[in-house]
Coordinates of C-alpha atoms in Angstrom, one line a residue:
M1 CA 85.6 91.4 114.9
L2 CA 85.2 90.0 111.6
K3 CA 82.6 88.0 112.7
I4 CA 80.4 91.0 114.0
H5 CA 80.9 92.4 110.6
Q6 CA 79.6 89.6 108.9
F7 CA 76.8 89.1 111.3
V8 CA 75.7 92.7 110.8
I9 CA 76.2 92.7 106.9
K10 CA 74.0 89.3 106.7
T11 CA 71.4 90.6 108.7
Y12 CA 71.0 94.1 107.1
A13 CA 72.0 92.9 103.7
S14 CA 69.0 94.5 102.0
R15 CA 69.6 97.8 103.6
F16 CA 73.6 98.1 103.1
T17 CA 75.0 99.8 100.0
Y18 CA 78.7 100.2 99.6
S19 CA 81.1 102.6 97.1
F20 CA 84.8 102.4 96.5
L21 CA 86.7 105.7 97.3
M22 CA 90.1 106.9 98.5
V23 CA 90.6 107.1 102.0
N24 CA 93.8 109.1 103.5
G25 CA 95.5 108.3 100.1
L26 CA 94.6 104.5 100.3
P27 CA 91.6 102.8 98.3
G28 CA 89.0 102.1 100.4
I29 CA 85.3 100.7 100.7
Q30 CA 82.4 102.5 102.6
F31 CA 79.3 100.7 103.7
L32 CA 76.0 102.9 104.2
L33 CA 73.2 101.6 106.0
D34 CA 70.2 103.0 104.9
P35 CA 71.9 104.9 102.1
G36 CA 71.5 108.8 102.3
K37 CA 71.3 108.7 106.0
S38 CA 75.2 108.2 107.2
V39 CA 78.2 106.4 106.4
H40 CA 78.4 103.1 108.6
Y41 CA 81.8 102.4 108.4
V42 CA 85.1 102.5 105.9
Y43 CA 87.8 99.9 105.2
S44 CA 91.1 101.2 103.7
F45 CA 93.7 98.6 102.3
A46 CA 97.4 99.6 102.4
Y47 CA 99.4 97.5 100.1
R48 CA 103.0 96.2 99.8
D49 CA 104.5 94.4 96.9
H50 CA 100.9 94.3 95.4
K51 CA 99.3 92.4 97.8
I52 CA 97.2 93.8 100.9
H53 CA 99.5 94.5 103.9
E54 CA 97.3 96.2 106.2
I55 CA 93.4 96.7 106.7
Y56 CA 92.1 99.7 108.5
T57 CA 88.6 100.1 109.5
A58 CA 86.8 103.4 110.9
W59 CA 83.3 103.5 112.9
N60 CA 83.6 106.7 114.4
P61 CA 80.8 108.7 113.3
D62 CA 82.9 112.1 113.8
K63 CA 85.7 110.8 111.4
L64 CA 83.4 109.7 109.0
R65 CA 81.0 112.6 108.6
H66 CA 83.3 114.4 105.9
L67 CA 82.5 111.3 103.6
S68 CA 80.1 111.2 100.6
L69 CA 76.8 109.6 101.0
E70 CA 77.1 108.5 97.6

């Protein structure tokens, strides 16, 4: 899955922007393809002992619809 993400980001690098936000109480990053249109996907990070313990990814447009397009 990581290789797919890397390929997409590399292929469309000039069209992607990202911003940091809180997602369900966790720090996260949202990636937007063609800014202003829609959130493409979001990563959020759960920490334990000051280290990343889990990484969550959301791609479902219905679950991302409420996020800001900034």
